[in-house]
Amino acid sequence: MSTGTVLQRDDVPLDLRLSEAELDTTRDHLVSFVEEQVDAAGADGAVLGLSGGIDSTTVAHLAVEALGADAVHGLVMPSEVNDPDNMSDAERVAELLGIDYDVVEISPIAEQFFEALPDAADDQMATGNVRVRIRAVMNYFLANAENRLVLGTGNRSEALTGYYTKYGDQAVDCNPIGTLYKQQVRQLADHLGVPEDLVMKTPSAGMWVGQTDEEEMGLDYDTLDAILAVHVDGGLSTSATCEALDVPREHVERVRELYESSAHKRAMPPAPDDLGL
């Protein structure tokens, strides 16, 4: 059960934390969601990638509560750019939950792509996306073989800003925490009894050495969540958002740019209009 102590902060632009009653309701709702998705698909369980981060850790806890440890299979998929501590944390999560897991080193697979197109391999973002898409393929390879669903680990903050790889970490069957802002994911994780060091861990997509989410986006998650809630989801103008949250205008404009430029990730691929022939 949550201690709440790791999340008691007064310096966030907007407090999006849920009450204890809301946390209980959210937990029950998400556990039921996972169970219903697996049942509706006629699947025998779930597969998810374990990164050692708070999102995959939270989804793993929810999945075990919904399905039982025997029905959850984790994949830990390190490469040469990943922090070894993160991979150790991923294995620790699997062992704490008592789920089966496999460690699959993806570097040899990625190198086949890089050797096939060496000029493209000079692009850091392109190579990072290859690693993420390989992990998605591995998730589905295992899920298909074992008649399981692939559980996504993306949150609302990532979805609205497009902070994920297209046809990569959002190539999933369902997203249990997809409606929660990052701040709320941390809070739910604490409520679920996730170890404090994992709850407060610095988020990283593990796309290249030293990469962190907040550095790449240019602002911290608490500020991002607040702007998303007030400006993107809430519809407040840029000026009103700056005043309400006491944040610089460039922060709001940055979030708006991320939201608008990633619209294609939240939609089906476009096709020509029907000609009515």
Coordinates of C-alpha atoms in Angstrom, one line a residue:
M1 CA 0.0 0.0 0.0
S2 CA 1.1 3.5 -0.7
T3 CA 3.1 5.5 1.8
G4 CA 2.6 8.7 -0.3
T5 CA 5.8 10.1 1.2
V6 CA 7.8 9.9 -2.1
L7 CA 5.2 12.0 -3.9
Q8 CA 4.5 14.8 -1.4
R9 CA 5.8 17.8 -3.3
D10 CA 4.7 21.4 -3.2
D11 CA 6.7 22.7 -6.2
V12 CA 4.7 21.2 -9.1
P13 CA 2.9 23.7 -11.4
L14 CA -0.4 21.8 -11.0
D15 CA -1.2 19.0 -8.6
L16 CA -2.7 16.2 -10.6
R17 CA -2.5 13.6 -7.8
L18 CA -5.4 11.4 -7.2
S19 CA -7.1 10.9 -3.8
E20 CA -6.8 7.5 -2.0
A21 CA -10.3 6.7 -3.0
E22 CA -9.6 7.7 -6.7
L23 CA -6.4 5.5 -6.6
D24 CA -8.4 2.5 -5.4
T25 CA -11.0 3.1 -8.1
T26 CA -8.3 3.5 -10.8
R27 CA -6.5 0.4 -9.7
D28 CA -9.7 -1.7 -9.8
H29 CA -10.6 -0.2 -13.2
L30 CA -7.2 -0.9 -14.8
V31 CA -7.0 -4.4 -13.4
S32 CA -10.5 -5.2 -14.8
F33 CA -9.5 -3.6 -18.1
V34 CA -6.5 -5.9 -18.5
E35 CA -8.6 -9.0 -17.6
E36 CA -11.4 -8.0 -20.0
Q37 CA -9.0 -7.4 -22.9
V38 CA -7.3 -10.8 -22.5
D39 CA -10.7 -12.5 -22.1
A40 CA -12.2 -10.8 -25.1
A41 CA -9.3 -11.9 -27.3
G42 CA -9.5 -15.5 -26.1
A43 CA -5.8 -15.2 -25.1
D44 CA -4.0 -17.2 -22.5
G45 CA -2.2 -14.3 -20.9
A46 CA 0.0 -11.3 -21.6
V47 CA 3.5 -10.3 -22.7
L48 CA 5.2 -7.0 -22.0
G49 CA 8.6 -5.5 -22.3
L50 CA 10.3 -4.7 -19.0
S51 CA 12.7 -1.8 -19.1
G52 CA 13.2 -1.3 -15.4
G53 CA 11.3 2.0 -15.7
I54 CA 8.2 3.1 -13.8
D55 CA 5.7 2.6 -16.7
S56 CA 6.5 -1.0 -17.5
T57 CA 6.8 -1.8 -13.8
T58 CA 3.4 -0.4 -13.1
V59 CA 1.8 -2.3 -16.0
A60 CA 3.5 -5.5 -14.8
H61 CA 2.0 -5.1 -11.3
L62 CA -1.5 -4.5 -12.8
A63 CA -1.1 -7.5 -15.1
V64 CA -0.2 -9.8 -12.3
E65 CA -3.1 -8.6 -10.2
A66 CA -5.4 -9.1 -13.2
L67 CA -4.2 -12.4 -14.6
G68 CA -1.9 -14.0 -12.0
A69 CA 1.8 -14.4 -12.3
D70 CA 1.7 -17.6 -14.3
A71 CA -0.2 -15.7 -17.1
V72 CA 2.3 -12.9 -17.5
H73 CA 5.6 -13.2 -19.5
G74 CA 8.2 -10.4 -19.5
L75 CA 10.9 -9.6 -22.0
V76 CA 14.0 -7.8 -20.9
M77 CA 15.7 -6.6 -24.1
P78 CA 19.0 -4.7 -23.5
S79 CA 21.4 -3.3 -26.1
E80 CA 24.8 -1.7 -25.8
V81 CA 23.2 1.7 -25.3
N82 CA 21.1 0.7 -22.2
D83 CA 22.2 1.5 -18.7
P84 CA 23.0 -1.9 -17.1
D85 CA 21.3 -0.8 -13.9
N86 CA 18.0 -0.4 -15.8
M87 CA 18.2 -4.0 -17.0
S88 CA 19.0 -5.2 -13.5
D89 CA 15.9 -3.3 -12.3
A90 CA 13.8 -4.9 -15.0
E91 CA 14.9 -8.4 -13.9
R92 CA 14.3 -7.4 -10.3
V93 CA 10.7 -6.4 -11.1
A94 CA 10.1 -9.8 -12.8
E95 CA 11.6 -11.7 -9.9
L96 CA 9.6 -9.7 -7.3
L97 CA 6.4 -10.4 -9.1
G98 CA 7.3 -14.0 -9.7
I99 CA 6.7 -13.9 -13.5
D100 CA 8.5 -15.8 -16.2
Y101 CA 10.9 -13.6 -18.1
D102 CA 13.6 -13.9 -20.8
V103 CA 16.6 -11.7 -21.5
V104 CA 17.1 -11.1 -25.2
E105 CA 20.1 -9.1 -26.2
I106 CA 19.0 -7.1 -29.3
S107 CA 22.3 -5.6 -30.4
P108 CA 23.2 -8.4 -32.8
I109 CA 19.8 -8.0 -34.4
A110 CA 20.1 -4.2 -34.7
E111 CA 23.6 -4.6 -36.2
Q112 CA 22.1 -6.5 -39.1
F113 CA 20.0 -3.4 -39.9
F114 CA 23.0 -1.0 -39.5
E115 CA 25.2 -3.1 -41.7
A116 CA 22.6 -3.3 -44.4
L117 CA 22.2 0.5 -44.6
P118 CA 25.4 1.9 -43.1
D119 CA 24.7 5.5 -44.2
A120 CA 21.4 5.5 -42.3
A121 CA 23.2 4.1 -39.2
D122 CA 24.9 7.5 -38.8
D123 CA 21.6 9.0 -37.7
Q124 CA 21.2 8.6 -33.9
M125 CA 17.4 8.9 -33.9
A126 CA 17.0 6.4 -36.7
T127 CA 19.2 3.8 -35.0
G128 CA 17.4 4.4 -31.7
N129 CA 14.0 3.8 -33.4
V130 CA 15.4 0.5 -34.9
R131 CA 16.1 -0.7 -31.4
V132 CA 12.6 0.2 -30.2
R133 CA 10.9 -1.5 -33.2
I134 CA 13.0 -4.7 -32.7
R135 CA 11.6 -4.9 -29.2
A136 CA 8.1 -4.6 -30.5
V137 CA 8.7 -7.4 -33.0
M138 CA 10.1 -9.6 -30.2
N139 CA 7.0 -8.9 -28.0
Y140 CA 4.7 -10.0 -30.8
F141 CA 6.9 -13.0 -31.7
L142 CA 6.5 -14.3 -28.1
A143 CA 2.9 -13.3 -27.8
N144 CA 1.9 -15.0 -31.0
A145 CA 3.7 -18.2 -30.0
E146 CA 2.0 -18.3 -26.6
N147 CA -1.4 -17.0 -27.6
R148 CA -1.0 -13.8 -25.4
L149 CA -1.8 -10.1 -25.8
V150 CA 1.0 -7.5 -25.9
L151 CA 0.5 -5.0 -23.1
G152 CA 1.6 -1.4 -23.8
T153 CA 3.4 0.7 -21.2
G154 CA 2.7 4.1 -22.6
N155 CA 1.1 6.9 -20.5
R156 CA -1.1 9.9 -21.5
S157 CA 1.8 12.3 -21.4
E158 CA 3.7 10.3 -24.0
A159 CA 0.7 9.8 -26.1
L160 CA -0.2 13.5 -26.3
T161 CA 3.4 14.6 -27.1
G162 CA 4.2 11.7 -29.5
Y163 CA 7.0 10.7 -27.2
Y164 CA 7.2 7.2 -28.6
T165 CA 8.4 5.4 -31.7
K166 CA 5.8 5.0 -34.4
Y167 CA 5.2 1.2 -34.9
G168 CA 7.5 0.6 -32.0
D169 CA 6.7 0.9 -28.3
Q170 CA 3.1 1.8 -29.1
A171 CA 2.7 -1.3 -31.4
V172 CA 0.6 -3.0 -28.8
D173 CA -2.8 -4.6 -28.2
C174 CA -3.9 -2.3 -25.4
N175 CA -2.5 0.5 -23.1
P176 CA -3.5 -0.1 -19.4
I177 CA -2.0 3.2 -18.2
G178 CA -2.8 5.2 -21.4
T179 CA -5.2 7.6 -19.7
L180 CA -2.8 8.6 -16.8
Y181 CA -0.4 11.5 -16.8
K182 CA 3.2 10.6 -15.8
Q183 CA 2.6 12.2 -12.3
Q184 CA -0.3 9.9 -11.8
V185 CA 1.5 6.8 -13.0
R186 CA 4.2 7.5 -10.3
Q187 CA 1.4 7.9 -7.7
L188 CA -0.3 4.7 -8.8
A189 CA 3.0 2.8 -8.7
D190 CA 3.5 3.9 -5.1
H191 CA 0.0 2.9 -4.3
L192 CA 0.7 -0.6 -5.8
G193 CA 3.7 -1.0 -3.6
V194 CA 6.4 -0.5 -6.2
P195 CA 9.8 0.1 -4.5
E196 CA 10.5 3.8 -3.9
D197 CA 13.7 3.8 -6.0
L198 CA 11.8 2.7 -9.0
V199 CA 9.0 5.1 -8.4
M200 CA 11.4 8.1 -8.4
K201 CA 13.7 6.8 -11.1
T202 CA 14.7 9.2 -13.9
P203 CA 12.7 8.2 -17.1
S204 CA 14.6 7.1 -20.1
A205 CA 13.5 5.5 -23.4
G206 CA 17.0 3.9 -23.7
M207 CA 17.4 4.9 -27.3
W208 CA 21.0 6.0 -27.0
V209 CA 23.7 6.3 -24.3
G210 CA 22.8 8.9 -21.7
Q211 CA 19.3 9.6 -23.1
T212 CA 16.7 10.9 -20.7
D213 CA 13.1 11.8 -21.5
E214 CA 13.0 15.2 -19.8
E215 CA 16.3 16.4 -21.4
E216 CA 15.1 15.4 -24.9
M217 CA 11.7 17.0 -24.5
G218 CA 13.2 20.2 -22.9
L219 CA 11.1 20.3 -19.7
D220 CA 10.3 18.1 -16.7
Y221 CA 7.3 15.8 -16.6
D222 CA 5.5 17.7 -13.8
T223 CA 5.6 20.9 -16.0
L224 CA 4.7 18.9 -19.1
D225 CA 1.7 17.2 -17.3
A226 CA 0.4 20.5 -16.1
I227 CA 0.5 22.2 -19.5
L228 CA -1.1 19.1 -21.1
A229 CA -3.9 19.1 -18.6
V230 CA -4.6 22.9 -18.8
H231 CA -3.7 23.8 -22.3
V232 CA -4.1 20.7 -24.5
D233 CA -6.8 18.8 -22.7
G234 CA -8.3 21.8 -20.9
G235 CA -8.3 24.2 -23.9
L236 CA -6.9 27.2 -22.0
S237 CA -5.1 29.7 -24.2
T238 CA -1.4 30.0 -24.3
S239 CA -1.4 33.3 -22.3
A240 CA -3.9 32.0 -19.8
T241 CA -1.9 28.8 -19.3
C242 CA 1.3 30.8 -18.7
E243 CA -0.5 32.9 -16.1
A244 CA -2.4 30.0 -14.4
L245 CA 0.7 27.8 -14.1
D246 CA 3.4 30.5 -13.8
V247 CA 5.4 28.9 -16.6
P248 CA 7.3 30.5 -19.5
R249 CA 5.5 31.0 -22.8
E250 CA 8.2 28.9 -24.6
H251 CA 7.3 25.9 -22.4
V252 CA 3.7 26.1 -23.5
E253 CA 4.6 26.6 -27.1
R254 CA 7.0 23.7 -27.0
V255 CA 4.3 21.4 -25.7
R256 CA 1.8 22.6 -28.3
E257 CA 4.4 22.0 -31.0
L258 CA 5.0 18.4 -29.7
Y259 CA 1.2 17.8 -29.6
E260 CA 0.5 19.1 -33.1
S261 CA 3.6 17.6 -34.9
S262 CA 2.8 14.1 -33.5
A263 CA -0.9 14.1 -34.6
H264 CA 0.0 11.5 -37.3
K265 CA 1.0 9.0 -34.5
R266 CA -2.4 9.1 -33.0
A267 CA -4.3 8.4 -36.2
M268 CA -4.6 5.7 -38.8
P269 CA -2.3 6.2 -41.8
P270 CA -4.0 8.5 -44.3
A271 CA -5.6 7.1 -47.5
P272 CA -7.1 9.0 -50.5
D273 CA -10.8 9.9 -50.3
D274 CA -13.2 7.3 -51.7
L275 CA -13.9 8.2 -55.3
G276 CA -17.2 6.5 -55.3
L277 CA -16.4 4.3 -58.3

